[in-house]
mmCIF file of C-alpha atoms in Angstrom:
data_model
loop_
_atom_site.group_PDB
_atom_site.id
_atom_site.type_symbol
_atom_site.label_atom_id
_atom_site.label_comp_id
_atom_site.label_asym_id
_atom_site.label_seq_id
_atom_site.Cartn_x
_atom_site.Cartn_y
_atom_site.Cartn_z
ATOM 1 C CA MET S 1 22.942 37.416 54.268
ATOM 2 C CA ASP S 2 22.244 35.160 51.360
ATOM 3 C CA TYR S 3 21.644 37.212 48.221
ATOM 4 C CA SER S 4 21.658 34.251 45.868
ATOM 5 C CA GLY S 5 17.866 34.307 45.740
ATOM 6 C CA TYR S 6 17.856 37.717 44.082
ATOM 7 C CA ASN S 7 17.624 37.803 40.300
ATOM 8 C CA GLN S 8 17.352 34.022 40.392
ATOM 9 C CA GLY S 9 14.528 34.202 37.854
ATOM 10 C CA GLY S 10 16.712 36.175 35.449
ATOM 11 C CA ASP S 11 19.676 33.815 35.757
ATOM 12 C CA SER S 12 17.423 30.794 35.396
ATOM 13 C CA SER S 13 15.714 32.112 32.291
ATOM 14 C CA SER S 14 18.910 33.038 30.516
ATOM 15 C CA LYS S 15 20.535 29.744 31.533
ATOM 16 C CA LYS S 16 17.542 27.905 30.144
ATOM 17 C CA GLN S 17 17.745 29.893 26.901
ATOM 18 C CA GLU S 18 21.462 29.142 26.671
ATOM 19 C CA VAL S 19 20.842 25.406 26.995
ATOM 20 C CA MET S 20 18.040 25.509 24.429
ATOM 21 C CA ASP S 21 20.209 27.387 21.929
ATOM 22 C CA GLN S 22 23.071 24.967 22.460
ATOM 23 C CA VAL S 23 20.869 21.904 21.977
ATOM 24 C CA ARG S 24 19.370 23.393 18.806
ATOM 25 C CA SER S 25 22.724 24.208 17.273
ATOM 26 C CA GLU S 26 24.260 20.829 18.180
ATOM 27 C CA LEU S 27 21.318 19.002 16.615
ATOM 28 C CA ALA S 28 21.523 21.165 13.488
ATOM 29 C CA LEU S 29 25.235 20.465 13.201
ATOM 30 C CA ALA S 30 24.759 16.707 13.594
ATOM 31 C CA ASN S 31 22.054 16.759 10.936
ATOM 32 C CA ALA S 32 24.213 18.732 8.503
ATOM 33 C CA GLN S 33 27.143 16.377 9.043
ATOM 34 C CA GLU S 34 25.034 13.329 8.362
ATOM 35 C CA LEU S 35 23.680 14.904 5.171
ATOM 36 C CA ILE S 36 27.188 15.786 3.999
ATOM 37 C CA ASN S 37 28.447 12.256 4.680
ATOM 38 C CA LYS S 38 25.570 10.757 2.691
ATOM 39 C CA ILE S 39 26.126 13.143 -0.226
ATOM 40 C CA ASN S 40 29.817 12.289 -0.228
ATOM 41 C CA GLU S 41 29.092 8.573 -0.315
ATOM 42 C CA LYS S 42 26.272 8.581 -2.868
ATOM 43 C CA CYS S 43 27.768 11.115 -5.250
ATOM 44 C CA TYR S 44 31.177 9.502 -5.224
ATOM 45 C CA LEU S 45 29.484 6.263 -6.266
ATOM 46 C CA LYS S 46 27.539 7.951 -9.066
ATOM 47 C CA CYS S 47 30.122 10.373 -10.380
ATOM 48 C CA VAL S 48 33.525 8.777 -9.902
ATOM 49 C CA PRO S 49 33.063 5.195 -11.078
ATOM 50 C CA LYS S 50 36.709 4.780 -12.058
ATOM 51 C CA PRO S 51 38.939 6.896 -9.814
ATOM 52 C CA GLY S 52 41.815 8.360 -11.857
ATOM 53 C CA ALA S 53 44.834 10.422 -10.982
ATOM 54 C CA ARG S 54 42.694 13.520 -10.329
ATOM 55 C CA LEU S 55 39.070 14.653 -10.299
ATOM 56 C CA GLU S 56 38.196 15.475 -13.914
ATOM 57 C CA SER S 57 36.074 18.539 -14.652
ATOM 58 C CA SER S 58 33.277 16.290 -15.879
ATOM 59 C CA GLU S 59 33.363 14.451 -12.575
ATOM 60 C CA GLN S 60 33.291 17.746 -10.706
ATOM 61 C CA ALA S 61 30.291 18.909 -12.745
ATOM 62 C CA CYS S 62 28.547 15.629 -11.983
ATOM 63 C CA LEU S 63 29.311 16.035 -8.269
ATOM 64 C CA SER S 64 27.763 19.526 -8.234
ATOM 65 C CA LYS S 65 24.593 18.299 -9.897
ATOM 66 C CA CYS S 66 24.502 15.240 -7.667
ATOM 67 C CA MET S 67 24.661 17.376 -4.517
ATOM 68 C CA ASP S 68 21.640 19.341 -5.726
ATOM 69 C CA ARG S 69 19.760 16.176 -6.672
ATOM 70 C CA TYR S 70 20.429 14.470 -3.348
ATOM 71 C CA MET S 71 19.257 17.456 -1.338
ATOM 72 C CA GLU S 72 16.135 17.641 -3.487
ATOM 73 C CA ALA S 73 15.537 13.935 -2.975
ATOM 74 C CA TRP S 74 16.036 14.377 0.766
ATOM 75 C CA ASN S 75 13.364 17.088 0.793
ATOM 76 C CA VAL S 76 10.911 14.952 -1.177
ATOM 77 C CA VAL S 77 11.475 12.058 1.236
ATOM 78 C CA SER S 78 11.134 14.338 4.252
ATOM 79 C CA ARG S 79 7.842 15.826 3.008
ATOM 80 C CA SER S 80 6.429 12.374 2.199
ATOM 81 C CA TYR S 81 7.431 10.972 5.569
ATOM 82 C CA VAL S 82 6.085 13.885 7.632
ATOM 83 C CA SER S 83 2.769 13.972 5.763
ATOM 84 C CA ARG S 84 2.407 10.210 6.234
ATOM 85 C CA LEU S 85 3.066 10.599 9.958
ATOM 86 C CA GLN S 86 0.388 13.310 10.138
ATOM 87 C CA ARG S 87 -2.064 11.084 8.270
ATOM 88 C CA GLU S 88 -1.387 8.135 10.584
ATOM 89 C CA SER S 89 -1.835 10.226 13.715
ATOM 90 C CA GLN S 90 -5.094 11.703 12.336
ATOM 91 C CA ASN S 91 -6.404 8.194 11.648
ATOM 92 C CA GLN S 92 -5.663 7.201 15.208
ATOM 93 C CA MET S 93 -7.250 10.323 16.706
ATOM 94 C CA GLY S 94 -10.375 10.032 14.557
ATOM 95 C CA GLY S 95 -11.173 6.782 16.311
ATOM 96 C CA GLY S 96 -10.601 3.281 15.059
ATOM 97 C CA MET S 97 -12.714 1.528 12.458
ATOM 98 C CA MET F 1 27.735 24.824 43.090
ATOM 99 C CA SER F 2 25.477 22.582 41.008
ATOM 100 C CA GLN F 3 24.181 24.157 37.784
ATOM 101 C CA GLN F 4 20.816 22.554 38.411
ATOM 102 C CA ALA F 5 20.355 24.785 41.453
ATOM 103 C CA GLN F 6 20.221 27.845 39.155
ATOM 104 C CA LEU F 7 17.110 26.759 37.218
ATOM 105 C CA THR F 8 13.665 27.482 38.608
ATOM 106 C CA GLU F 9 11.196 24.617 38.642
ATOM 107 C CA SER F 10 9.133 26.042 35.828
ATOM 108 C CA ASP F 11 12.233 26.609 33.695
ATOM 109 C CA GLN F 12 13.310 23.042 34.389
ATOM 110 C CA ARG F 13 9.933 21.782 33.234
ATOM 111 C CA GLU F 14 10.054 23.942 30.122
ATOM 112 C CA LEU F 15 13.546 22.684 29.349
ATOM 113 C CA ALA F 16 12.503 19.051 29.858
ATOM 114 C CA GLN F 17 9.600 19.483 27.460
ATOM 115 C CA PHE F 18 11.789 21.285 24.930
ATOM 116 C CA ILE F 19 14.279 18.417 25.018
ATOM 117 C CA GLN F 20 11.479 15.898 24.504
ATOM 118 C CA VAL F 21 10.253 17.778 21.441
ATOM 119 C CA GLU F 22 13.753 18.118 19.992
ATOM 120 C CA LYS F 23 14.431 14.429 20.655
ATOM 121 C CA ALA F 24 11.322 13.455 18.700
ATOM 122 C CA ARG F 25 12.292 15.824 15.894
ATOM 123 C CA ALA F 26 15.815 14.364 15.771
ATOM 124 C CA GLU F 27 14.399 10.829 15.570
ATOM 125 C CA ILE F 28 12.254 11.852 12.629
ATOM 126 C CA GLN F 29 15.273 13.392 10.907
ATOM 127 C CA GLU F 30 17.265 10.221 11.490
ATOM 128 C CA THR F 31 14.530 8.189 9.817
ATOM 129 C CA VAL F 32 14.457 10.635 6.909
ATOM 130 C CA HIS F 33 18.208 10.122 6.449
ATOM 131 C CA THR F 34 17.757 6.343 6.356
ATOM 132 C CA LEU F 35 14.809 6.596 3.946
ATOM 133 C CA ALA F 36 16.612 9.080 1.692
ATOM 134 C CA ASP F 37 19.578 6.718 1.497
ATOM 135 C CA THR F 38 17.476 3.674 0.591
ATOM 136 C CA CYS F 39 15.145 5.513 -1.776
ATOM 137 C CA TRP F 40 17.973 7.307 -3.576
ATOM 138 C CA ASP F 41 19.409 3.891 -4.421
ATOM 139 C CA LYS F 42 16.011 2.629 -5.552
ATOM 140 C CA CYS F 43 14.925 5.654 -7.575
ATOM 141 C CA ILE F 44 17.825 7.746 -8.866
ATOM 142 C CA PHE F 45 19.932 6.123 -11.544
ATOM 143 C CA LYS F 46 21.358 8.993 -13.527
ATOM 144 C CA VAL F 47 22.426 12.396 -12.205
ATOM 145 C CA ASN F 48 20.419 14.892 -14.268
ATOM 146 C CA ASN F 49 20.100 18.670 -14.329
ATOM 147 C CA LYS F 50 16.680 18.467 -12.787
ATOM 148 C CA MET F 51 14.695 15.897 -10.878
ATOM 149 C CA ASP F 52 11.884 14.625 -13.091
ATOM 150 C CA ARG F 53 8.346 13.674 -12.129
ATOM 151 C CA SER F 54 8.946 9.929 -12.294
ATOM 152 C CA GLU F 55 11.851 10.169 -9.858
ATOM 153 C CA GLU F 56 9.797 12.294 -7.482
ATOM 154 C CA THR F 57 6.916 9.828 -7.636
ATOM 155 C CA CYS F 58 9.291 6.916 -7.096
ATOM 156 C CA LEU F 59 10.732 8.571 -3.988
ATOM 157 C CA ALA F 60 7.288 9.278 -2.520
ATOM 158 C CA ASN F 61 6.143 5.716 -3.250
ATOM 159 C CA CYS F 62 9.354 4.379 -1.779
ATOM 160 C CA VAL F 63 8.667 6.134 1.528
ATOM 161 C CA GLU F 64 5.010 5.094 1.674
ATOM 162 C CA ARG F 65 5.722 1.435 0.832
ATOM 163 C CA PHE F 66 8.502 1.302 3.394
ATOM 164 C CA LEU F 67 6.050 2.418 6.077
ATOM 165 C CA ASP F 68 3.404 0.006 4.785
ATOM 166 C CA THR F 69 6.030 -2.723 5.088
ATOM 167 C CA SER F 70 6.721 -1.709 8.657
ATOM 168 C CA LEU F 71 3.018 -1.892 9.569
ATOM 169 C CA PHE F 72 2.647 -5.210 7.739
ATOM 170 C CA ILE F 73 5.492 -6.759 9.684
ATOM 171 C CA VAL F 74 4.146 -5.566 13.029
ATOM 172 C CA ASN F 75 0.651 -6.849 12.247
ATOM 173 C CA ARG F 76 1.924 -10.219 11.055
ATOM 174 C CA LEU F 77 4.079 -10.647 14.156
ATOM 175 C CA GLU F 78 1.034 -9.916 16.320
ATOM 176 C CA SER F 79 -1.108 -12.463 14.533
ATOM 177 C CA MET F 80 1.711 -15.010 14.779
ATOM 178 C CA ARG F 81 1.829 -14.348 18.503
ATOM 179 C CA GLY F 82 -1.932 -14.751 18.778
ATOM 180 C CA SER F 83 -1.834 -18.202 17.198
ATOM 181 C CA GLY F 84 0.550 -19.342 19.913
ATOM 182 C CA VAL F 85 3.756 -19.373 17.879
#
């Protein structure tokens, strides 16, 4: 007898949940990596204009501040972009002029 | 045994919709990364202890004008097409 039909709903649901969790975490990881790469690039440019034999403490302090500033800037940009998208979609739904 | 065979139809549909939503969200995030890059260069000159109002305003303007530019270009291309270019 074929018992594979039993508990198929349970297996399906947990498999689906597994895939969803995996997709979410892979996307989050990719996003974090991109952010880190950008911070590395931008803050190196701003804080280490003349690379010496080591990272000076002043350069390290600048890098710390720069990380905070970039993440803040990213949030400002994100909020502006999302609210603009919402405005544009509302304009379209409200009917054209 | 194919993994697909384990998902019910309704779970498959739910998964497909979930992926569509996450794809759209990821595209938005990608655009934010591009905008943050460009607008950081345009607006942040010194690394300070706090972001000041002028920098914040510059960033917001930077995003809005970029999108205005995008719309402008699309509209102009359409009108160029209309005049038989």
